[in-house]
CSV table of C-alpha atoms and ligand atoms in Angstrom, one decimal:
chain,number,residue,atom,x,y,z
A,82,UNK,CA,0.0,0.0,0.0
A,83,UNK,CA,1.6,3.4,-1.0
A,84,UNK,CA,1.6,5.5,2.2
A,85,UNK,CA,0.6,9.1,2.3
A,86,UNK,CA,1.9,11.1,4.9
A,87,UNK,CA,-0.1,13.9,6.7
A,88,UNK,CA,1.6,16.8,4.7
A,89,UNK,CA,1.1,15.5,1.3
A,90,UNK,CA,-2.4,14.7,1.9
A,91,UNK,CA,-2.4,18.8,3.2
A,92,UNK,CA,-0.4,19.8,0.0
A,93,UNK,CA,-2.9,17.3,-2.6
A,94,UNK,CA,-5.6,18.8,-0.8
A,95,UNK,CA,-4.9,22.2,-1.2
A,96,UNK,CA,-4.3,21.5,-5.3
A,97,UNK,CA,-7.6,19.7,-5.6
A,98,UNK,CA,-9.6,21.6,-3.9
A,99,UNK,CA,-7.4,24.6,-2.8
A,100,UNK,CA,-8.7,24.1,0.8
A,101,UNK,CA,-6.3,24.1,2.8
A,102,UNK,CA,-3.9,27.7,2.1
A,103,UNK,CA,-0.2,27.3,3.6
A,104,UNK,CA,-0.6,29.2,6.6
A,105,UNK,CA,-3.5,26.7,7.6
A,106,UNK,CA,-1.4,23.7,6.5
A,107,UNK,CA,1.4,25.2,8.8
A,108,UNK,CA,-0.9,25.4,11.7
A,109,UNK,CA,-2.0,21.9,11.4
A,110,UNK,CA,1.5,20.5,10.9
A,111,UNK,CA,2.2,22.3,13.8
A,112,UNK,CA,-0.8,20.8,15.8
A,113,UNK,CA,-0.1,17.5,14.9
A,114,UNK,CA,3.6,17.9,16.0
A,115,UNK,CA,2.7,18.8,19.4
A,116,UNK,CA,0.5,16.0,19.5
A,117,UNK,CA,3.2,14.0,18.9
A,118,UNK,CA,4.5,14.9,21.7
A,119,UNK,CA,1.9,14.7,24.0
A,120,UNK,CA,1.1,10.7,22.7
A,121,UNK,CA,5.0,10.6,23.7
A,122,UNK,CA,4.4,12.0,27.3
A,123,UNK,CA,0.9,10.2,27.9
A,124,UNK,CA,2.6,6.9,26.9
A,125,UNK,CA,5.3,7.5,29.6
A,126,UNK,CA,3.1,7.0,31.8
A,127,UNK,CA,4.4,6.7,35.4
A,128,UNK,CA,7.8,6.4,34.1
A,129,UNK,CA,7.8,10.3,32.7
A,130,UNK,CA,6.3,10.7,36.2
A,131,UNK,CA,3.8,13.0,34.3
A,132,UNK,CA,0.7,11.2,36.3
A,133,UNK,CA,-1.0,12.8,39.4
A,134,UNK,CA,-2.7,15.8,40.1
A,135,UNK,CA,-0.6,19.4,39.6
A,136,UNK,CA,-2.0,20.4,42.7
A,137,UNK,CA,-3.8,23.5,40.9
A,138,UNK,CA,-7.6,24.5,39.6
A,139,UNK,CA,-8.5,25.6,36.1
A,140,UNK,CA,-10.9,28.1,35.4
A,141,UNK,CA,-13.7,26.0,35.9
A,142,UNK,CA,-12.7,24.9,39.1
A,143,UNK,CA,-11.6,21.5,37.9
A,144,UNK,CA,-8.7,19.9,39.4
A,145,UNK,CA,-5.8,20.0,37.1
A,146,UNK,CA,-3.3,16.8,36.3
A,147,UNK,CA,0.1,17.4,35.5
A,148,UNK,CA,-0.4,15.9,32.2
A,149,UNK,CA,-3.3,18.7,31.5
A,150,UNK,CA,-0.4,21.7,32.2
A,151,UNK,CA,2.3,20.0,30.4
A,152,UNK,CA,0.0,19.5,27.2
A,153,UNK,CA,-1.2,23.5,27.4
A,154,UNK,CA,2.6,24.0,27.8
A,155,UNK,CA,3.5,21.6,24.4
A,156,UNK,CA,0.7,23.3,22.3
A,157,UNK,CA,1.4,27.0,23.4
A,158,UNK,CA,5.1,26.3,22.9
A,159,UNK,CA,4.8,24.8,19.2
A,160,UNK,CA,2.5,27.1,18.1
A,161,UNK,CA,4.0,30.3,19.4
A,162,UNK,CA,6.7,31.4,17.1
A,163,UNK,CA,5.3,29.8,13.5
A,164,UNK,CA,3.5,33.7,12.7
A,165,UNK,CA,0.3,31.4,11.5
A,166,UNK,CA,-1.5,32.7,14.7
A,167,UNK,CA,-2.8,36.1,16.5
A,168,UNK,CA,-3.9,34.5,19.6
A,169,UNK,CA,-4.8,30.5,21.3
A,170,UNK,CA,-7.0,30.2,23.8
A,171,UNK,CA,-7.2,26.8,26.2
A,172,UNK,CA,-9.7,25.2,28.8
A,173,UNK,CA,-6.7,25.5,31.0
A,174,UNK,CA,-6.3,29.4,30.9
A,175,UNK,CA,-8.7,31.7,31.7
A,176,UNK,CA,-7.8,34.0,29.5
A,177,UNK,CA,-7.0,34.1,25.5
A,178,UNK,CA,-3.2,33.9,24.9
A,179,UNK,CA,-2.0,36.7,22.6
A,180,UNK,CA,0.9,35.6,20.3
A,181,UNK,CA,3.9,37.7,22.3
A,182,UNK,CA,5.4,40.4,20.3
A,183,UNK,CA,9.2,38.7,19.2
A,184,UNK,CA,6.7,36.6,16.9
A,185,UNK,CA,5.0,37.6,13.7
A,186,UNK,CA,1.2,37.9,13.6
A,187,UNK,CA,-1.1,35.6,12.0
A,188,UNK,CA,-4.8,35.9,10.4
A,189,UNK,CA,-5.7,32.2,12.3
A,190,UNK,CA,-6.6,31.8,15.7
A,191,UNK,CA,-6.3,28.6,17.5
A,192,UNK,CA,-8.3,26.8,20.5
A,193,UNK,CA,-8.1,23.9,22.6
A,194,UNK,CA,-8.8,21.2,25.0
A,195,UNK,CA,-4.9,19.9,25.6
A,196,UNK,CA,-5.8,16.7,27.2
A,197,UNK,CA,-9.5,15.6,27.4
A,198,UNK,CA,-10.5,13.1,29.6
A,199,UNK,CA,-9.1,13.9,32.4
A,200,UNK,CA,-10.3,11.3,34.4
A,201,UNK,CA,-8.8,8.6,32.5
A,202,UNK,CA,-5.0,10.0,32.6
A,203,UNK,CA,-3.9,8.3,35.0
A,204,UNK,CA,-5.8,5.0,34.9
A,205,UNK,CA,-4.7,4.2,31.4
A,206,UNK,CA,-7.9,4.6,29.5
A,207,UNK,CA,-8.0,6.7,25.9
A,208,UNK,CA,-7.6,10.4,26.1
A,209,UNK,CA,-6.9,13.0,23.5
A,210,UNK,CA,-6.5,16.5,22.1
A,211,UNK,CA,-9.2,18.7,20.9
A,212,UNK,CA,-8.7,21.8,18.3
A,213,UNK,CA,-10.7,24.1,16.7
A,214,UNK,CA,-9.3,26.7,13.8
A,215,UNK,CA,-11.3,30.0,13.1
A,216,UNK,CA,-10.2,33.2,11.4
A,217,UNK,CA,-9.3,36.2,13.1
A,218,UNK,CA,-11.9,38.9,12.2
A,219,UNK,CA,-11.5,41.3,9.7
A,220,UNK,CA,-9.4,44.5,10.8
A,221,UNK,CA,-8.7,42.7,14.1
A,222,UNK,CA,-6.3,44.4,16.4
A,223,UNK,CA,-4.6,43.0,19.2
A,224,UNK,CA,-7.2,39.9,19.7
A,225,UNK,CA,-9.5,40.0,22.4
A,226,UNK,CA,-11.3,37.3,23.7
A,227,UNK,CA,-14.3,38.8,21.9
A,228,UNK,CA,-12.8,37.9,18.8
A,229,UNK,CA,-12.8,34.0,19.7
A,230,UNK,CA,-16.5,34.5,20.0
A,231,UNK,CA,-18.0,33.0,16.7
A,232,UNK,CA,-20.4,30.7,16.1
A,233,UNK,CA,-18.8,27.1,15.2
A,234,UNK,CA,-19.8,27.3,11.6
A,235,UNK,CA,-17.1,29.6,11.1
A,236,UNK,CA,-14.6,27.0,12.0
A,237,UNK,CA,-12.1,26.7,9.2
A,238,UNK,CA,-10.4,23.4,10.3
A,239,UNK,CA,-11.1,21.2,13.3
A,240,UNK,CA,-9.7,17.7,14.9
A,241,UNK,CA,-9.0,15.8,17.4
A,242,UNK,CA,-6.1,13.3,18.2
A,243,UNK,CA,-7.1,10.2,20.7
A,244,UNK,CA,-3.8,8.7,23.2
A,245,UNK,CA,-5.3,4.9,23.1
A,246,UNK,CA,-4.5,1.6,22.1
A,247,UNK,CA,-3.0,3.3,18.7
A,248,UNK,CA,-2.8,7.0,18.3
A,249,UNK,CA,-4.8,8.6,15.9
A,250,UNK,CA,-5.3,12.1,14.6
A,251,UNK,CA,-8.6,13.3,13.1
A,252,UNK,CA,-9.0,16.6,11.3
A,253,UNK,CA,-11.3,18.3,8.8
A,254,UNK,CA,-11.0,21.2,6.8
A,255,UNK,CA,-14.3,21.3,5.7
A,256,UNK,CA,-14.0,18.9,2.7
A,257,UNK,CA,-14.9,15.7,4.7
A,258,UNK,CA,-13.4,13.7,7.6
A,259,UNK,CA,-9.9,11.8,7.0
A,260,UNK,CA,-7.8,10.1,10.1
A,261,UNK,CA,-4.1,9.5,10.1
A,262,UNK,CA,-2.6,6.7,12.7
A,263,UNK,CA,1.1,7.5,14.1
A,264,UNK,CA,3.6,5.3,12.9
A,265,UNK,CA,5.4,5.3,16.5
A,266,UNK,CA,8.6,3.7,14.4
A,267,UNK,CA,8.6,6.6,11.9
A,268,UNK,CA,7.2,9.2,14.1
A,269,UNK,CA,5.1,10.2,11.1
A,270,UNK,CA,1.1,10.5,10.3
A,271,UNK,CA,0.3,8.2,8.0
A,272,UNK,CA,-3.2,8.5,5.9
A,273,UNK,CA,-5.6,5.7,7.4
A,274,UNK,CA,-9.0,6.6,6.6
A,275,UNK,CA,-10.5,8.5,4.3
A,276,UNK,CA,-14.0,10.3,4.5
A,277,UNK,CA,-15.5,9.1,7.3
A,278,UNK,CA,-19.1,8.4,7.4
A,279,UNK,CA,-21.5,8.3,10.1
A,280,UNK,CA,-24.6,5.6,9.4
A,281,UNK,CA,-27.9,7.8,10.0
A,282,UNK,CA,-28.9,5.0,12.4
A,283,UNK,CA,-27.5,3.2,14.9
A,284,UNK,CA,-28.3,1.1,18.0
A,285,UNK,CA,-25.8,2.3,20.4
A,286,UNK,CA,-25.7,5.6,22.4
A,287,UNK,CA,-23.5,6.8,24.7
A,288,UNK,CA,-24.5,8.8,28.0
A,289,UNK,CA,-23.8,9.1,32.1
A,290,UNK,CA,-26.6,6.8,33.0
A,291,UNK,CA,-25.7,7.9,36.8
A,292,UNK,CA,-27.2,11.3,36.1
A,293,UNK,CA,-30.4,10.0,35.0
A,294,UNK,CA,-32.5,11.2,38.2
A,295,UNK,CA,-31.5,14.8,37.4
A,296,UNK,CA,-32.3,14.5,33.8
A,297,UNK,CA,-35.0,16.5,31.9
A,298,UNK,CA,-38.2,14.6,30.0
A,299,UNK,CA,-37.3,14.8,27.1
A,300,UNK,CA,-33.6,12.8,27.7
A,301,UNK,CA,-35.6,10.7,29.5
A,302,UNK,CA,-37.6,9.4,27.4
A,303,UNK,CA,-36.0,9.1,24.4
A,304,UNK,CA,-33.3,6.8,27.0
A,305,UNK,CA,-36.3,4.9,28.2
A,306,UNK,CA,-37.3,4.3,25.0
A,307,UNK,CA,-33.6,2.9,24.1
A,308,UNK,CA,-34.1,0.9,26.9
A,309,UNK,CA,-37.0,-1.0,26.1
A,310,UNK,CA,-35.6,-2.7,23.3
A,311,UNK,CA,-37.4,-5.0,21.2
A,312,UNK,CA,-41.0,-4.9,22.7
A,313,UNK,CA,-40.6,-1.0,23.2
A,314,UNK,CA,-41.5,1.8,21.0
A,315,UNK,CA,-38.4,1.8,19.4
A,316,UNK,CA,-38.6,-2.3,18.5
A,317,UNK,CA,-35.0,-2.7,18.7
A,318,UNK,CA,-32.4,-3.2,21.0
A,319,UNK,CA,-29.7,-1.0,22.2
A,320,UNK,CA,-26.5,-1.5,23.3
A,321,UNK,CA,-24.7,1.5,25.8
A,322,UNK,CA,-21.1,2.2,26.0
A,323,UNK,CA,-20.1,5.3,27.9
A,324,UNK,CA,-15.8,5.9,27.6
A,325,UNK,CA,-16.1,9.4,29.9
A,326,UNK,CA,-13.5,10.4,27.1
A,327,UNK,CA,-15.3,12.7,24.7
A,328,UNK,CA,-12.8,11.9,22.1
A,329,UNK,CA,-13.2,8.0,22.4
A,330,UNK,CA,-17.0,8.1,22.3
A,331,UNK,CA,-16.7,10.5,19.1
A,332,UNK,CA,-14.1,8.5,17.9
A,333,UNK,CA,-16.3,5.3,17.8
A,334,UNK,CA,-19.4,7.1,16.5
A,335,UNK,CA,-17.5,8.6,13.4
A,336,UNK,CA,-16.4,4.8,13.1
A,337,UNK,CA,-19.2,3.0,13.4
A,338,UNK,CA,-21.9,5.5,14.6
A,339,UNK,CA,-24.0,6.0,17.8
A,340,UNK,CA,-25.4,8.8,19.6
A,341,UNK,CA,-23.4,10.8,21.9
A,342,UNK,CA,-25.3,12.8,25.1
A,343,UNK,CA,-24.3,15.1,27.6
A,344,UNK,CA,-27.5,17.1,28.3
A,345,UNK,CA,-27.9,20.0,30.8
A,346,UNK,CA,-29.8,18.3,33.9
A,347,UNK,CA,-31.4,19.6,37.0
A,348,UNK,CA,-29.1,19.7,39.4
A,349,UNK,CA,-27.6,23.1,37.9
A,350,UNK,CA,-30.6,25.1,35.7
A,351,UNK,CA,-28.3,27.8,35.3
A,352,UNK,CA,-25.5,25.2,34.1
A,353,UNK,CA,-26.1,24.5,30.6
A,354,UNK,CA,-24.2,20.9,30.6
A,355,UNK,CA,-21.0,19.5,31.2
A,356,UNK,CA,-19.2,20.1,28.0
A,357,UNK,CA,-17.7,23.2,26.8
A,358,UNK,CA,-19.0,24.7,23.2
A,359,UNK,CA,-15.3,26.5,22.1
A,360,UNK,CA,-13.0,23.7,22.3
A,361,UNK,CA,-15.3,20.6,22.6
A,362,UNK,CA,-18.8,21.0,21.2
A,363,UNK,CA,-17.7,23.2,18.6
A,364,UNK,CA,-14.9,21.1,16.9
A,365,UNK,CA,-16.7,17.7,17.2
A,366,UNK,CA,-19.9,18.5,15.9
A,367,UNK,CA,-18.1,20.5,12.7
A,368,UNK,CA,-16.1,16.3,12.5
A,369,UNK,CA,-19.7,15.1,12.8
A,370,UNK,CA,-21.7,17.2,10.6
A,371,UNK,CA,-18.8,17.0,7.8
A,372,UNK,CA,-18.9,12.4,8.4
A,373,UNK,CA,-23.0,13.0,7.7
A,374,UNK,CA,-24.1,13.1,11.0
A,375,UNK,CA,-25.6,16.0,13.3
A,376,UNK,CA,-25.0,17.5,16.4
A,377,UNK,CA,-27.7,20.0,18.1
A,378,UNK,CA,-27.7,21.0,21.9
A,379,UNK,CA,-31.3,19.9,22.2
A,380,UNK,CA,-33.0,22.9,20.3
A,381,UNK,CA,-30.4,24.3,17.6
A,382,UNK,CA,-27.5,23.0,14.9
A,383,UNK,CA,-24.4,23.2,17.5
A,384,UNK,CA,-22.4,25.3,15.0
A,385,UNK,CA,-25.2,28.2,14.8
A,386,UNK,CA,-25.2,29.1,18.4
A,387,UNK,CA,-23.4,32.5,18.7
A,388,UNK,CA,-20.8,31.7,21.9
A,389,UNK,CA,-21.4,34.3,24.4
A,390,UNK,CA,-18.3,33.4,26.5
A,391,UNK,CA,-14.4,31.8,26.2
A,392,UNK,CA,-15.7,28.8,28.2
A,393,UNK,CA,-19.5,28.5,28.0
A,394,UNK,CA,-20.8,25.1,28.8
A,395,UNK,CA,-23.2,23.5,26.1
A,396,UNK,CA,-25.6,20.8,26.5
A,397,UNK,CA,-24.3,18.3,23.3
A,398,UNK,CA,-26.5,15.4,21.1
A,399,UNK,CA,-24.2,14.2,18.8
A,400,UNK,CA,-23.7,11.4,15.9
A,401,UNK,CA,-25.7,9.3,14.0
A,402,UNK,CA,-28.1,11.6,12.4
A,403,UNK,CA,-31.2,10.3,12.5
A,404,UNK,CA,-31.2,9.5,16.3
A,405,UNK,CA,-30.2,13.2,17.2
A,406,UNK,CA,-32.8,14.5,15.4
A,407,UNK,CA,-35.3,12.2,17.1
A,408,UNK,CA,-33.6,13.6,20.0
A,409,UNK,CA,-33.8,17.1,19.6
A,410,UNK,CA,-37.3,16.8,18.1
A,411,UNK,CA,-38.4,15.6,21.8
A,412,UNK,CA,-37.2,18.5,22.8
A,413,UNK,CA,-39.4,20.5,21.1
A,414,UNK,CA,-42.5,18.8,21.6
B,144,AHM,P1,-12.5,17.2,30.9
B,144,AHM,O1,-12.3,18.2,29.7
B,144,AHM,O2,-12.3,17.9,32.2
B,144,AHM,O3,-11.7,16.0,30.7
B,144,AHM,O4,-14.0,16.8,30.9
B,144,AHM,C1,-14.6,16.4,29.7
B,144,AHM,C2,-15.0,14.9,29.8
B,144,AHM,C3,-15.4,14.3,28.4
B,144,AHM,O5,-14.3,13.8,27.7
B,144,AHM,C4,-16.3,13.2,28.8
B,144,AHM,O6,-17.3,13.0,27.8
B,144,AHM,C5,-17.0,13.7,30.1
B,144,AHM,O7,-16.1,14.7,30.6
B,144,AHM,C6,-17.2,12.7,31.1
B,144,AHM,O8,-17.9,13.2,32.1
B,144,AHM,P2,-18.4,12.3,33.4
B,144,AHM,O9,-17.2,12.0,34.2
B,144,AHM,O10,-19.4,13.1,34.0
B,144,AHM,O11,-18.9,11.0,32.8
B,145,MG,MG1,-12.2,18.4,28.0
């Protein structure tokens, strides 16, 4: 099998379809680099001595594991000095990062989830990276976090890579959904899978099934009716798998589809879910939309809500398409 590496499928794609401008292809090289790295340091493990907690909170008032600072630290380091970027912003910092001054100034502005999953780190279970690409507004000066602030249809290239069993990188630039496996040997990313499609139906869904007494009807239901299998409304039965890795789950439904749920609940009215729309929702539902699926947050298309904040939380449906809308369409019943 002739092998093609990450940057000639970049450079072929930009001749095709002249997609993918050099700046862009920069960025992503640069991305995937870092990720690189990162694969290296998660697959240390305890002999990097990278596992544990950092002893520190993020914005959110998570607990932060070393691994989560010394990914924001790879990604913030690789991508400072290439002059492809005005500014990244992270889950881990509260605030955008400006590209400092010694550096040119780019037109593209990069975001993040360094290391998603965080539970799983240090128990050996898939984790990954999470990025999403957008322009930097017209006549921008020196970016603001206001200028992060579009809706995710803006996004001009988006991926994730996952730290498992084999370590892939996933990425779209709006012309489909193509993932590249690391040749550990080579330390190169070799084309794997080209356009990725999500089946419109499915019989697996993925949720928290331990939050279920604080869910809303409407998640209920459409669970219950999973649930009842055969002799239920839906006549069929469901299997449930539930990673607590957002890239995993996504991972599996752009392989072999599925629904993916992490709906607002009761506990929290104010909180609007788990998941953040930036650097989570955002990229993964521009993956899923561009594999033929859907992703909604119970009432809208994901990628038309107008972000309001750096790190707003989003309720998220996501995958196979005809089970989110089935989803979302109890929601508006
Ligand atoms: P993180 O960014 O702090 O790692 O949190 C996001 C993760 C997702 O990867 C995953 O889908 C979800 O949190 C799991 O949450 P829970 O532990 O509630 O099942
Ligand atoms: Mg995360």
């Amino acid at each position: 099998m002739k092998r093609v590496s990450l940057t000639q499928y970049l450079v072929e794609e930009q001749r095709l379809n002249n997609s993918i401008p050099a700046e862009l292809r920069l960025l992503i090289e640069v991305v995937a680099r870092a990720c690189k790295t990162i694969s290296h340091a998660v697959g240390k493990g305890a002999l990097g001595e990278v596992l544990g907690t950092a002893g520190s909170e993020n914005v959110q008032g998570e607990v932060q594991k070393k691994l989560d600072i010394l990914s924001n630290e790879i990604l913030l380091e690789a991508n400072e000095w290439g002059g492809h970027l005005a500014a990244m912003a992270s889950e881990e910092m509260e605030s955008i990062h400006p590209i400092p001054n010694r550096y040119p100034m780019g037109e593209y502005m990069l975001l993040f989830d360094p290391l998603d999953g965080s539970s799983n780190i240090d128990v050996n279970v898939s984790i990954g990276t999470i990025f999403s690409v957008l322009k930097a507004p017209d006549g921008m000066g020196t970016p603001t976090e206001q200028d992060f602030l579009q809706p995710g249809s803006k996004q001009v290239a988006a991926g994730y890579a996952v730290y498992g069993p084999q370590t892939v990188l996933v990425l779209t630039t709006g012309n489909g959904v193509n993932c590249f496996t690391l040749d550990r040997e080579m330390g190169s990313w070799v084309l794997t899978q080209r356009g990725m499609q999500i089946p419109a139906d499915t019989k697996e869904f993925a949720i928290n099934a331990s939050n279920s007494r604080h869910w809303y009807p409407p998640v209920t239901r459409y669970v219950d009716e999973m649930l009842a299998g055969e002799t239920g409304p839906r006549a069929k039965n469901f299997n449930m798998r539930w990673i607590a890795s957002m890239v995993a789950d996504v991972h599996r439904i752009l392989n072999r589809g599925g629904i993916f749920m992490y709906p607002a609940d009761q506990r929290e009215p104010d909180k609007a879910g788990k998941l953040r729309l930036m650097y989570e929702a955002n990229p993964m539902s521009f993956l899923v939309e561009q594999a033929g699926g859907a992703a909604t947050n119970g009432k809208q298309r994901m990628l038309d809500i107008q972000p309001t904040g750096l790190h707003q939380r989003v309720a998220v449906f996501l995958g196979s398409k005809n089970e989110v809308e089935r989803v979302t369409s109890y929601h508006q019943e």
